[in-house]
Amino acid sequence: MTNPCIICVAITGSLPTKDNNPAVPITIEEQIESTHEAFEAGASIAHCHVRDDAGKPTADPERFGRLLEGLGQHCPGMIVQLSTGGRSGAGHERGGMLPLRPDMASLSVGSNNFPTRVYENAPDLVDWLAGEMRTYDVLPEIEAFDLSHIHQAVAMHADGRLPRKLYVQFVMGVKNATPVDRDIFDYYVKTMQRIAPDANWCAAGIGRHQLTVNEWAIAAGGHTRTGLEDNVRLDKDRLAPSNAALVARAAALCEKYERPVATWQQARDILGLAQPRQGAG
């Protein structure tokens, strides 16, 4: 296989703390440094959340703006994807950073259960977030926690609510959502090939399943996501020393399956993204 593999690094998330792993980057400065190391290790997309002074998740546009600026300076060309996830805010607050015009933003197009709560994505909020992404020319990454989310994303693409090149990520291993199951993974891939043959897809595994899903995705010709947001360990006995270490592990799988790791230029071409915007790379 010769098609380049895009590696996305989810650097922080909303849940991991330094008690879980001291390497989790919390401050803006830590996030910039950790992302730079991951970028040098082969990541071409940074999936980003921000935290407040107490280390709690927030959707504060000012903090996102500082992170976006810092990544543009220290990781030139890297694709920056900001999270509109529900743990950082409610309602329209979740899209308050979209006027910053990042390259990409995450978009969940349906609801599902999480370990202790319902991850609620009401249709009107989904439409509003998608509309803001159209307004500010932000490419959505669809986070599919369920088969219905793939079908909904394809429907939104067909009717123009998602006009850009479609990019769908399968999120596997969240308790009470899609399990890490090879038959399910294979069916998701077949579904994308059948109903969205021109779209790109990616896969992420949570916790101890991260490496497994990385390998499935890379071997099947898709793209993949790693990082301390999803998993803080190398194995049951060792914490991951950095986001870069998890990226390097994914890059080694690319070598195993004879797939080059996508450069930031190749990743932008695959996703239909322009060259870096001023202040963003």
XYZ file of C-alpha atoms in Angstrom:
281
model
C 0.000 0.000 0.000
C 1.345 3.418 -0.900
C -1.423 5.810 0.141
C -0.213 8.110 2.933
C -1.758 7.719 6.388
C -2.805 10.831 8.279
C -1.998 10.597 11.984
C -4.119 12.808 14.237
C -2.909 13.457 17.777
C -5.562 14.228 20.403
C -3.319 16.006 22.857
C -5.403 16.707 25.969
C -9.140 16.041 25.847
C -11.549 16.944 28.633
C -10.952 14.141 31.129
C -7.287 13.091 31.585
C -5.394 14.820 34.386
C -1.820 14.863 35.594
C -2.894 12.427 38.282
C -3.648 9.996 35.447
C -0.361 10.775 33.700
C 2.009 13.694 34.428
C 2.643 14.013 30.675
C -0.929 15.209 29.953
C -0.519 18.820 28.732
C -2.938 21.141 30.540
C -1.699 24.722 30.124
C -1.508 26.399 26.726
C 2.281 26.370 26.935
C 2.357 22.652 27.721
C -0.049 21.938 24.886
C 2.069 23.831 22.373
C 5.245 22.014 23.441
C 3.579 18.581 23.448
C 1.998 19.176 20.040
C 5.306 20.324 18.574
C 6.935 17.069 19.687
C 4.041 15.060 18.218
C 4.256 17.040 14.969
C 7.930 16.177 14.657
C 7.074 12.521 15.324
C 4.653 12.441 12.375
C 1.273 13.845 13.430
C -0.251 16.153 10.824
C -3.508 16.968 12.681
C -3.768 18.237 16.257
C -7.171 17.671 17.886
C -7.394 20.276 20.629
C -9.347 21.012 23.798
C -8.486 23.742 26.303
C -8.685 23.883 30.097
C -9.317 26.721 32.540
C -6.964 27.773 35.351
C -8.300 24.941 37.508
C -7.621 22.385 34.788
C -11.310 21.930 33.970
C -12.564 21.739 30.365
C -13.756 24.979 28.825
C -14.805 26.301 25.420
C -13.261 29.736 26.086
C -12.514 31.261 22.648
C -9.698 33.356 24.100
C -7.822 30.259 25.251
C -8.463 28.519 21.953
C -7.146 31.622 20.206
C -3.889 31.575 22.158
C -3.446 27.886 21.439
C -4.169 28.367 17.739
C -1.654 31.190 17.532
C 1.032 29.224 19.355
C 0.578 26.135 17.214
C 0.773 28.271 14.085
C 4.131 29.598 15.227
C 5.670 26.368 16.490
C 4.039 23.754 14.216
C 3.947 25.504 10.831
C 1.655 23.747 8.391
C 0.091 21.404 10.936
C -3.699 21.072 10.649
C -5.381 22.381 13.796
C -8.723 20.859 14.690
C -10.656 22.420 17.591
C -13.172 20.430 19.613
C -16.854 21.387 19.796
C -17.473 18.504 22.215
C -20.128 18.582 24.894
C -17.921 18.302 27.974
C -16.519 21.800 27.430
C -19.752 23.760 27.233
C -23.444 23.712 26.425
C -25.486 24.859 23.449
C -23.981 27.520 21.215
C -21.093 27.916 23.657
C -19.693 24.733 22.109
C -19.102 26.557 18.815
C -17.862 29.846 20.212
C -14.353 29.255 18.889
C -15.389 28.676 15.262
C -15.034 32.366 14.297
C -11.293 31.829 14.885
C -11.404 29.900 11.583
C -9.352 26.841 12.511
C -8.609 24.422 9.698
C -10.985 21.854 11.176
C -13.389 21.243 14.049
C -14.950 18.099 15.441
C -18.671 17.591 14.874
C -20.868 14.951 16.486
C -24.054 14.572 14.438
C -26.085 12.452 16.860
C -26.522 11.523 20.498
C -25.358 8.414 22.335
C -24.585 7.124 25.797
C -21.250 7.756 27.494
C -20.066 5.924 30.633
C -22.103 8.034 33.069
C -24.117 10.444 30.959
C -25.918 11.012 27.687
C -23.801 12.784 25.105
C -26.595 14.930 23.746
C -26.377 16.385 20.252
C -29.842 17.615 19.379
C -30.599 18.069 15.666
C -30.990 21.849 15.933
C -27.610 22.196 17.660
C -25.948 19.927 15.098
C -27.393 22.048 12.281
C -26.260 25.254 13.985
C -22.701 23.977 14.483
C -22.572 22.767 10.876
C -23.828 26.177 9.735
C -21.125 27.971 11.713
C -18.512 25.716 10.129
C -19.843 26.622 6.692
C -19.814 30.317 7.575
C -16.201 30.275 8.742
C -14.945 27.747 6.174
C -14.026 25.129 8.777
C -13.765 21.483 7.699
C -15.761 19.211 10.035
C -14.396 15.925 11.268
C -17.458 13.783 11.941
C -17.065 11.858 15.180
C -19.142 8.708 14.707
C -19.930 6.969 17.979
C -22.682 4.898 16.337
C -23.590 3.539 12.900
C -26.438 6.043 12.612
C -23.901 8.875 12.841
C -22.237 7.674 9.635
C -25.556 7.635 7.814
C -26.487 11.062 9.204
C -23.168 12.554 8.092
C -23.638 11.200 4.571
C -27.194 12.613 4.467
C -25.958 16.027 5.635
C -23.248 15.950 2.992
C -25.773 15.064 0.288
C -28.132 17.929 1.170
C -25.387 20.532 1.449
C -25.181 20.984 5.193
C -21.664 19.526 5.033
C -20.427 20.887 1.693
C -16.720 20.222 2.121
C -14.966 16.921 1.558
C -16.467 14.414 4.000
C -14.179 13.083 6.742
C -15.623 10.562 9.215
C -13.901 9.181 12.286
C -15.080 5.960 13.925
C -14.728 6.283 17.706
C -14.555 2.833 19.245
C -14.230 1.726 22.857
C -16.244 4.369 24.726
C -18.245 2.504 27.347
C -21.939 2.246 26.345
C -21.174 3.299 22.752
C -19.534 1.387 19.863
C -17.347 -1.427 21.216
C -13.985 -2.421 19.803
C -15.173 -5.283 17.630
C -13.533 -6.295 14.362
C -16.801 -7.209 12.648
C -18.248 -3.792 13.502
C -15.101 -2.043 12.278
C -15.173 -3.952 9.006
C -18.860 -3.124 8.547
C -18.197 0.581 9.160
C -15.484 0.520 6.487
C -17.792 -1.286 4.050
C -20.562 1.207 4.827
C -18.285 4.134 3.992
C -17.201 2.446 0.762
C -20.822 1.787 -0.183
C -22.573 5.065 0.677
C -19.667 7.547 0.632
C -16.991 6.131 -1.676
C -15.320 9.511 -2.182
C -15.080 10.298 1.541
C -12.077 9.793 3.805
C -12.291 7.948 7.102
C -10.293 7.614 10.266
C -10.552 5.484 13.412
C -9.733 5.990 17.082
C -9.666 3.458 19.907
C -10.129 4.458 23.530
C -7.925 3.300 26.403
C -6.241 -0.078 26.018
C -7.848 -0.433 22.582
C -5.937 2.460 21.043
C -3.155 0.394 19.483
C -5.589 -2.236 18.196
C -7.745 0.298 16.363
C -4.667 2.139 15.083
C -3.518 -1.108 13.460
C -6.937 -1.968 12.026
C -7.274 1.475 10.447
C -3.776 1.605 9.022
C -3.991 -1.932 7.617
C -7.395 -1.199 6.037
C -6.168 1.915 4.230
C -7.749 4.535 6.485
C -6.309 7.213 8.733
C -5.928 7.035 12.498
C -5.905 8.982 15.745
C -3.773 8.566 18.833
C -2.813 10.724 21.797
C -3.184 11.193 25.533
C -6.826 12.287 25.288
C -7.814 8.741 24.372
C -5.208 6.700 26.231
C -2.527 7.556 28.804
C -0.590 4.273 28.719
C 1.860 2.408 26.493
C 0.730 -0.843 28.111
C -0.719 -2.017 31.410
C 2.602 -1.490 33.173
C 3.852 1.747 31.611
C 2.470 5.248 31.228
C 3.016 6.930 27.876
C 5.857 9.431 28.307
C 4.386 11.881 25.792
C 1.959 12.395 22.949
C 4.960 12.021 20.644
C 5.569 8.479 21.911
C 2.030 7.462 20.956
C 2.434 9.081 17.527
C 5.726 7.234 17.021
C 3.944 3.968 17.832
C 1.326 4.670 15.156
C 4.053 5.672 12.707
C 5.764 2.321 13.294
C 2.538 0.586 12.285
C 2.503 2.619 9.080
C 5.957 1.277 8.319
C 4.784 -2.264 9.087
C 2.004 -1.958 6.510
C 4.196 -0.106 4.008
C 2.219 3.118 4.214
C 4.058 6.417 4.373
C 3.108 8.749 7.197
C 1.354 11.720 5.595
C 3.215 15.000 5.723
C 1.187 18.062 6.583
C 1.204 18.995 2.891
C -0.131 15.572 1.903
C -2.737 15.649 4.669
C -4.003 19.022 3.474
C -4.235 17.700 -0.067
C -6.088 14.536 1.013
C -8.603 16.534 3.036
C -9.037 19.309 0.485
C -7.586 21.972 2.782
C -5.791 25.064 1.582
C -2.316 25.981 2.617
C -1.990 27.296 6.184
C -3.921 30.409 7.075
C -2.106 33.367 8.538
C -1.758 32.772 12.264
C -2.667 29.105 11.902
C 0.470 27.609 10.440
